[in-house]
């Protein structure tokens, strides 16, 4: 794919309104943020949802409300998280997939997440992949470590995911791979070479989120930004919106001669329904 897909991770599960007052919380705020990101160059919105108190929730109803609100105002591709939040069960994490987003993330291994652990056994990964296959939802392999790329390759080999594949490299989570170019190259070199795939670079934290997405895009991959990964615009200065972060990475990529993908480009590439 010659064009660059930009994913906007507008909320996440761990970011709070104390850290970032412009964090979208209600379905209406999610929809407006998704539309603004689309207008700034994003083709995919990666979605975690919140309850009325602003806490992360796996509520299927709330996911559906957000999906409908977003679809009312913009044509952006919606990707649900199935990583959920720390402490959620597999059933909770997988439930919203039944609402029919076009894409969903699929965590490809267990990982330390600062003081917590995000558990993902191979049997549960198989179950997530199978559910997505049956419901026609395109998985995005979320890889926090090199071994996770090899776990994804097991799912591919077992026929649980259809090509072309989408990998993301999540770099900068405390306890996993750091947000460095060296780590990005190591992740990329673990990708299978005999299949159709796209890959997206994600940098968590201030420095990583500035470095990894544009470098990934210039290396032939794609970019993700947003409040899930970083709340700042520059050091110590909060971003006023998710769209500001999308706009910056989009203009950088365009300045270096690459085109930005539209949501329909993403649909065509991945054969989304
Ligand atoms: Zn996420």
mmCIF file of C-alpha atoms and ligand atoms in Angstrom:
data_model
loop_
_atom_site.group_PDB
_atom_site.id
_atom_site.type_symbol
_atom_site.label_atom_id
_atom_site.label_comp_id
_atom_site.label_asym_id
_atom_site.label_seq_id
_atom_site.Cartn_x
_atom_site.Cartn_y
_atom_site.Cartn_z
ATOM 1 C CA UNK A 1 0.000 0.000 0.000
ATOM 2 C CA UNK A 2 1.573 3.279 -1.090
ATOM 3 C CA UNK A 3 -0.639 5.567 0.947
ATOM 4 C CA UNK A 4 -0.183 5.977 4.695
ATOM 5 C CA UNK A 5 -2.993 4.971 7.028
ATOM 6 C CA UNK A 6 -3.242 7.128 10.126
ATOM 7 C CA UNK A 7 -5.027 5.627 13.121
ATOM 8 C CA UNK A 8 -6.360 7.970 15.799
ATOM 9 C CA UNK A 9 -6.436 6.337 19.252
ATOM 10 C CA UNK A 10 -8.642 9.017 20.766
ATOM 11 C CA UNK A 11 -9.268 7.768 24.287
ATOM 12 C CA UNK A 12 -7.584 4.569 25.489
ATOM 13 C CA UNK A 13 -8.406 3.069 28.858
ATOM 14 C CA UNK A 14 -5.735 4.529 31.098
ATOM 15 C CA UNK A 15 -5.718 8.232 30.140
ATOM 16 C CA UNK A 16 -7.804 10.396 32.498
ATOM 17 C CA UNK A 17 -9.540 13.753 32.139
ATOM 18 C CA UNK A 18 -7.246 15.010 34.917
ATOM 19 C CA UNK A 19 -4.270 14.292 32.654
ATOM 20 C CA UNK A 20 -6.007 15.568 29.516
ATOM 21 C CA UNK A 21 -9.119 17.781 29.916
ATOM 22 C CA UNK A 22 -9.955 17.399 26.189
ATOM 23 C CA UNK A 23 -10.233 13.587 26.473
ATOM 24 C CA UNK A 24 -13.478 12.504 24.738
ATOM 25 C CA UNK A 25 -15.714 10.545 27.133
ATOM 26 C CA UNK A 26 -19.363 10.568 25.997
ATOM 27 C CA UNK A 27 -20.492 8.997 22.697
ATOM 28 C CA UNK A 28 -21.108 12.492 21.334
ATOM 29 C CA UNK A 29 -17.597 13.618 22.292
ATOM 30 C CA UNK A 30 -16.155 10.434 20.763
ATOM 31 C CA UNK A 31 -18.022 11.124 17.524
ATOM 32 C CA UNK A 32 -16.855 14.734 17.323
ATOM 33 C CA UNK A 33 -13.262 13.723 18.063
ATOM 34 C CA UNK A 34 -13.407 10.965 15.431
ATOM 35 C CA UNK A 35 -14.765 13.396 12.832
ATOM 36 C CA UNK A 36 -12.126 16.011 13.623
ATOM 37 C CA UNK A 37 -9.397 13.342 13.319
ATOM 38 C CA UNK A 38 -10.851 12.171 9.998
ATOM 39 C CA UNK A 39 -10.837 15.766 8.739
ATOM 40 C CA UNK A 40 -7.179 16.058 9.848
ATOM 41 C CA UNK A 41 -6.126 12.911 7.928
ATOM 42 C CA UNK A 42 -7.007 9.857 10.028
ATOM 43 C CA UNK A 43 -8.630 6.906 8.265
ATOM 44 C CA UNK A 44 -9.115 4.621 11.307
ATOM 45 C CA UNK A 45 -10.308 5.448 14.816
ATOM 46 C CA UNK A 46 -9.173 3.015 17.549
ATOM 47 C CA UNK A 47 -11.819 2.984 20.227
ATOM 48 C CA UNK A 48 -11.993 2.291 23.946
ATOM 49 C CA UNK A 49 -15.162 3.574 25.615
ATOM 50 C CA UNK A 50 -16.002 5.103 28.998
ATOM 51 C CA UNK A 51 -19.006 5.015 31.285
ATOM 52 C CA UNK A 52 -20.746 8.213 32.424
ATOM 53 C CA UNK A 53 -18.209 8.625 35.232
ATOM 54 C CA UNK A 54 -15.365 8.464 32.682
ATOM 55 C CA UNK A 55 -14.100 5.026 33.718
ATOM 56 C CA UNK A 56 -13.159 2.434 31.075
ATOM 57 C CA UNK A 57 -16.004 0.009 30.419
ATOM 58 C CA UNK A 58 -16.582 -3.093 28.319
ATOM 59 C CA UNK A 59 -20.311 -2.273 28.070
ATOM 60 C CA UNK A 60 -21.547 -3.591 24.743
ATOM 61 C CA UNK A 61 -24.304 -0.961 24.762
ATOM 62 C CA UNK A 62 -21.801 1.868 25.219
ATOM 63 C CA UNK A 63 -19.602 0.527 22.411
ATOM 64 C CA UNK A 64 -22.670 0.377 20.184
ATOM 65 C CA UNK A 65 -23.746 3.925 21.111
ATOM 66 C CA UNK A 66 -20.279 5.224 20.244
ATOM 67 C CA UNK A 67 -20.190 3.253 16.982
ATOM 68 C CA UNK A 68 -23.559 4.658 15.896
ATOM 69 C CA UNK A 69 -22.636 8.210 16.956
ATOM 70 C CA UNK A 70 -19.391 8.039 14.968
ATOM 71 C CA UNK A 71 -21.071 6.540 11.897
ATOM 72 C CA UNK A 72 -23.635 9.352 11.951
ATOM 73 C CA UNK A 73 -20.998 12.061 11.503
ATOM 74 C CA UNK A 74 -18.058 10.515 9.607
ATOM 75 C CA UNK A 75 -17.011 7.673 7.285
ATOM 76 C CA UNK A 76 -13.871 6.841 9.335
ATOM 77 C CA UNK A 77 -13.148 3.094 9.802
ATOM 78 C CA UNK A 78 -13.911 2.092 13.400
ATOM 79 C CA UNK A 79 -11.584 -0.324 15.187
ATOM 80 C CA UNK A 80 -12.714 -1.526 18.631
ATOM 81 C CA UNK A 81 -10.181 -2.480 21.269
ATOM 82 C CA UNK A 82 -10.319 -6.024 22.583
ATOM 83 C CA UNK A 83 -7.395 -5.236 24.872
ATOM 84 C CA UNK A 84 -9.966 -3.531 27.076
ATOM 85 C CA UNK A 85 -8.571 -2.308 30.357
ATOM 86 C CA UNK A 86 -6.369 -3.989 32.955
ATOM 87 C CA UNK A 87 -8.387 -6.564 34.908
ATOM 88 C CA UNK A 88 -11.177 -7.191 32.358
ATOM 89 C CA UNK A 89 -12.024 -10.838 31.542
ATOM 90 C CA UNK A 90 -11.724 -12.315 28.027
ATOM 91 C CA UNK A 91 -15.531 -12.379 27.748
ATOM 92 C CA UNK A 92 -15.770 -8.683 28.597
ATOM 93 C CA UNK A 93 -12.994 -7.771 26.183
ATOM 94 C CA UNK A 94 -14.490 -9.782 23.326
ATOM 95 C CA UNK A 95 -18.171 -8.875 23.824
ATOM 96 C CA UNK A 96 -18.261 -5.594 21.831
ATOM 97 C CA UNK A 97 -16.979 -7.345 18.656
ATOM 98 C CA UNK A 98 -20.557 -8.613 18.191
ATOM 99 C CA UNK A 99 -21.609 -5.000 17.490
ATOM 100 C CA UNK A 100 -19.893 -5.247 14.103
ATOM 101 C CA UNK A 101 -17.027 -2.763 13.988
ATOM 102 C CA UNK A 102 -15.038 -3.061 10.752
ATOM 103 C CA UNK A 103 -11.815 -3.814 12.658
ATOM 104 C CA UNK A 104 -10.734 -4.812 16.171
ATOM 105 C CA UNK A 105 -7.401 -5.046 17.943
ATOM 106 C CA UNK A 106 -6.126 -8.501 18.928
ATOM 107 C CA UNK A 107 -3.418 -8.527 21.613
ATOM 108 C CA UNK A 108 -0.765 -11.041 20.587
ATOM 109 C CA UNK A 109 0.754 -12.004 23.908
ATOM 110 C CA UNK A 110 0.995 -11.341 27.614
ATOM 111 C CA UNK A 111 2.839 -8.242 28.661
ATOM 112 C CA UNK A 112 3.862 -6.320 31.748
ATOM 113 C CA UNK A 113 2.067 -2.984 31.726
ATOM 114 C CA UNK A 114 3.880 -0.843 34.298
ATOM 115 C CA UNK A 115 2.829 -2.417 37.628
ATOM 116 C CA UNK A 116 0.134 -4.593 36.025
ATOM 117 C CA UNK A 117 0.048 -7.614 33.734
ATOM 118 C CA UNK A 118 -2.069 -7.909 30.595
ATOM 119 C CA UNK A 119 -2.600 -11.673 30.159
ATOM 120 C CA UNK A 120 -3.123 -13.174 26.678
ATOM 121 C CA UNK A 121 -2.640 -16.926 26.415
ATOM 122 C CA UNK A 122 -2.454 -18.576 23.009
ATOM 123 C CA UNK A 123 -5.823 -20.351 23.544
ATOM 124 C CA UNK A 124 -7.504 -17.028 24.303
ATOM 125 C CA UNK A 125 -5.823 -15.407 21.274
ATOM 126 C CA UNK A 126 -7.180 -18.252 19.130
ATOM 127 C CA UNK A 127 -10.642 -17.624 20.524
ATOM 128 C CA UNK A 128 -10.427 -13.883 19.769
ATOM 129 C CA UNK A 129 -9.197 -14.597 16.218
ATOM 130 C CA UNK A 130 -11.911 -17.196 15.593
ATOM 131 C CA UNK A 131 -14.668 -14.879 16.820
ATOM 132 C CA UNK A 132 -13.415 -12.113 14.519
ATOM 133 C CA UNK A 133 -13.195 -14.530 11.597
ATOM 134 C CA UNK A 134 -16.790 -15.669 12.176
ATOM 135 C CA UNK A 135 -18.146 -12.144 12.572
ATOM 136 C CA UNK A 136 -16.224 -10.660 9.624
ATOM 137 C CA UNK A 137 -14.198 -8.241 11.774
ATOM 138 C CA UNK A 138 -10.629 -7.556 10.576
ATOM 139 C CA UNK A 139 -8.124 -8.115 13.396
ATOM 140 C CA UNK A 140 -5.223 -5.781 14.036
ATOM 141 C CA UNK A 141 -2.404 -7.779 15.671
ATOM 142 C CA UNK A 142 -1.200 -5.679 18.624
ATOM 143 C CA UNK A 143 2.419 -6.578 19.337
ATOM 144 C CA UNK A 144 4.126 -5.176 22.439
ATOM 145 C CA UNK A 145 7.165 -7.413 22.081
ATOM 146 C CA UNK A 146 9.021 -9.346 19.359
ATOM 147 C CA UNK A 147 7.619 -12.677 20.573
ATOM 148 C CA UNK A 148 4.116 -11.336 19.952
ATOM 149 C CA UNK A 149 4.869 -11.106 16.221
ATOM 150 C CA UNK A 150 5.653 -14.820 16.284
ATOM 151 C CA UNK A 151 2.400 -15.531 18.167
ATOM 152 C CA UNK A 152 0.530 -13.719 15.372
ATOM 153 C CA UNK A 153 2.364 -15.886 12.873
ATOM 154 C CA UNK A 154 0.977 -18.969 14.667
ATOM 155 C CA UNK A 155 -2.576 -17.624 14.228
ATOM 156 C CA UNK A 156 -1.828 -16.996 10.542
ATOM 157 C CA UNK A 157 -0.391 -20.487 10.084
ATOM 158 C CA UNK A 158 -3.452 -22.027 11.726
ATOM 159 C CA UNK A 159 -5.709 -20.185 9.269
ATOM 160 C CA UNK A 160 -7.501 -18.204 11.980
ATOM 161 C CA UNK A 161 -6.935 -14.848 10.251
ATOM 162 C CA UNK A 162 -7.360 -13.964 6.592
ATOM 163 C CA UNK A 163 -4.836 -11.898 4.594
ATOM 164 C CA UNK A 164 -3.912 -9.133 4.140
ATOM 165 C CA UNK A 165 -2.829 -8.847 7.772
ATOM 166 C CA UNK A 166 -2.461 -5.726 9.914
ATOM 167 C CA UNK A 167 0.221 -5.594 12.597
ATOM 168 C CA UNK A 168 0.788 -2.801 15.091
ATOM 169 C CA UNK A 169 3.992 -2.394 17.073
ATOM 170 C CA UNK A 170 3.227 -0.808 20.435
ATOM 171 C CA UNK A 171 6.529 0.617 21.654
ATOM 172 C CA UNK A 172 7.129 2.435 24.923
ATOM 173 C CA UNK A 173 4.877 0.596 27.379
ATOM 174 C CA UNK A 174 6.848 0.275 30.638
ATOM 175 C CA UNK A 175 7.773 -3.421 30.802
ATOM 176 C CA UNK A 176 7.742 -4.026 27.040
ATOM 177 C CA UNK A 177 9.784 -2.876 24.012
ATOM 178 C CA UNK A 178 11.039 0.718 24.195
ATOM 179 C CA UNK A 179 9.982 3.439 21.758
ATOM 180 C CA UNK A 180 13.239 3.504 19.832
ATOM 181 C CA UNK A 181 14.050 3.165 16.138
ATOM 182 C CA UNK A 182 16.222 0.136 16.986
ATOM 183 C CA UNK A 183 13.227 -1.616 18.589
ATOM 184 C CA UNK A 184 11.023 -0.655 15.624
ATOM 185 C CA UNK A 185 13.501 -2.226 13.193
ATOM 186 C CA UNK A 186 13.674 -5.376 15.306
ATOM 187 C CA UNK A 187 9.869 -5.702 15.312
ATOM 188 C CA UNK A 188 9.655 -5.088 11.572
ATOM 189 C CA UNK A 189 12.318 -7.692 10.833
ATOM 190 C CA UNK A 190 10.227 -10.328 12.666
ATOM 191 C CA UNK A 191 7.315 -9.894 10.208
ATOM 192 C CA UNK A 192 6.598 -12.751 7.807
ATOM 193 C CA UNK A 193 7.856 -11.966 4.307
ATOM 194 C CA UNK A 194 5.726 -14.359 2.272
ATOM 195 C CA UNK A 195 2.287 -12.862 3.007
ATOM 196 C CA UNK A 196 0.362 -9.652 2.273
ATOM 197 C CA UNK A 197 0.457 -7.314 5.251
ATOM 198 C CA UNK A 198 0.529 -3.744 6.526
ATOM 199 C CA UNK A 199 2.093 -2.569 9.773
ATOM 200 C CA UNK A 200 1.613 0.463 11.983
ATOM 201 C CA UNK A 201 4.062 2.074 14.415
ATOM 202 C CA UNK A 202 2.800 3.258 17.795
ATOM 203 C CA UNK A 203 4.915 5.192 20.293
ATOM 204 C CA UNK A 204 3.650 5.486 23.855
ATOM 205 C CA UNK A 205 4.704 8.536 25.877
ATOM 206 C CA UNK A 206 5.833 12.006 24.887
ATOM 207 C CA UNK A 207 9.068 11.267 23.043
ATOM 208 C CA UNK A 208 8.036 7.925 21.553
ATOM 209 C CA UNK A 209 4.767 9.216 20.160
ATOM 210 C CA UNK A 210 6.605 11.976 18.312
ATOM 211 C CA UNK A 211 9.336 9.657 16.983
ATOM 212 C CA UNK A 212 7.767 6.303 16.105
ATOM 213 C CA UNK A 213 4.633 7.139 14.001
ATOM 214 C CA UNK A 214 6.311 9.327 11.333
ATOM 215 C CA UNK A 215 9.425 7.114 11.194
ATOM 216 C CA UNK A 216 7.204 4.037 10.730
ATOM 217 C CA UNK A 217 5.330 5.801 7.932
ATOM 218 C CA UNK A 218 8.575 6.747 6.173
ATOM 219 C CA UNK A 219 9.824 3.147 6.533
ATOM 220 C CA UNK A 220 6.847 1.870 4.531
ATOM 221 C CA UNK A 221 4.476 1.357 7.451
ATOM 222 C CA UNK A 222 1.650 3.405 8.911
ATOM 223 C CA UNK A 223 1.166 5.731 11.867
ATOM 224 C CA UNK A 224 -0.955 5.893 15.007
ATOM 225 C CA UNK A 225 -1.303 8.875 17.335
ATOM 226 C CA UNK A 226 -3.831 10.112 19.906
ATOM 227 C CA UNK A 227 -4.509 10.574 23.592
ATOM 228 C CA UNK A 228 -4.275 6.814 24.252
ATOM 229 C CA UNK A 229 -0.571 7.056 23.458
ATOM 230 C CA UNK A 230 0.315 10.568 24.577
ATOM 231 C CA UNK A 231 -1.540 13.633 25.871
ATOM 232 C CA UNK A 232 1.129 16.247 25.087
ATOM 233 C CA UNK A 233 1.800 18.260 21.950
ATOM 234 C CA UNK A 234 5.324 19.267 22.922
ATOM 235 C CA UNK A 235 7.193 18.769 26.175
ATOM 236 C CA UNK A 236 4.978 19.933 29.029
ATOM 237 C CA UNK A 237 2.319 21.411 26.713
ATOM 238 C CA UNK A 238 -0.931 19.463 26.438
ATOM 239 C CA UNK A 239 -2.399 18.895 22.975
ATOM 240 C CA UNK A 240 -5.670 20.796 22.610
ATOM 241 C CA UNK A 241 -7.252 17.881 20.731
ATOM 242 C CA UNK A 242 -6.582 14.477 19.219
ATOM 243 C CA UNK A 243 -6.949 16.095 15.793
ATOM 244 C CA UNK A 244 -3.936 18.327 16.474
ATOM 245 C CA UNK A 245 -1.770 15.223 16.848
ATOM 246 C CA UNK A 246 -3.209 13.705 13.657
ATOM 247 C CA UNK A 247 -2.683 16.956 11.763
ATOM 248 C CA UNK A 248 0.978 17.123 12.776
ATOM 249 C CA UNK A 249 1.839 13.570 11.722
ATOM 250 C CA UNK A 250 -0.193 13.921 8.498
ATOM 251 C CA UNK A 251 1.578 17.139 7.504
ATOM 252 C CA UNK A 252 4.982 15.600 8.294
ATOM 253 C CA UNK A 253 4.238 12.568 6.139
ATOM 254 C CA UNK A 254 2.921 14.750 3.286
ATOM 255 C CA UNK A 255 5.964 17.021 3.557
ATOM 256 C CA UNK A 256 8.155 13.972 2.877
ATOM 257 C CA UNK A 257 6.213 13.133 -0.281
ATOM 258 C CA UNK A 258 3.767 10.460 0.845
ATOM 259 C CA UNK A 259 -0.012 10.429 0.369
ATOM 260 C CA UNK A 260 -2.485 9.877 3.177
ATOM 261 C CA UNK A 261 -5.022 7.042 2.882
ATOM 262 C CA UNK A 262 -8.760 7.692 3.089
ATOM 263 C CA UNK A 263 -11.119 5.373 4.973
ATOM 264 C CA UNK A 264 -12.180 3.879 1.629
ATOM 265 C CA UNK A 265 -8.519 3.154 0.773
ATOM 266 C CA UNK A 266 -8.328 1.177 4.040
ATOM 267 C CA UNK A 267 -11.580 -0.653 3.223
ATOM 268 C CA UNK A 268 -10.282 -1.597 -0.187
ATOM 269 C CA UNK A 269 -6.909 -2.780 1.113
ATOM 270 C CA UNK A 270 -8.347 -4.971 3.851
ATOM 271 C CA UNK A 271 -11.563 -5.991 2.085
ATOM 272 C CA UNK A 272 -13.677 -4.601 4.907
ATOM 273 C CA UNK A 273 -17.376 -5.196 4.614
HETATM 274 ZN ZN1 LIG B 1 -6.108 0.623 22.706
#
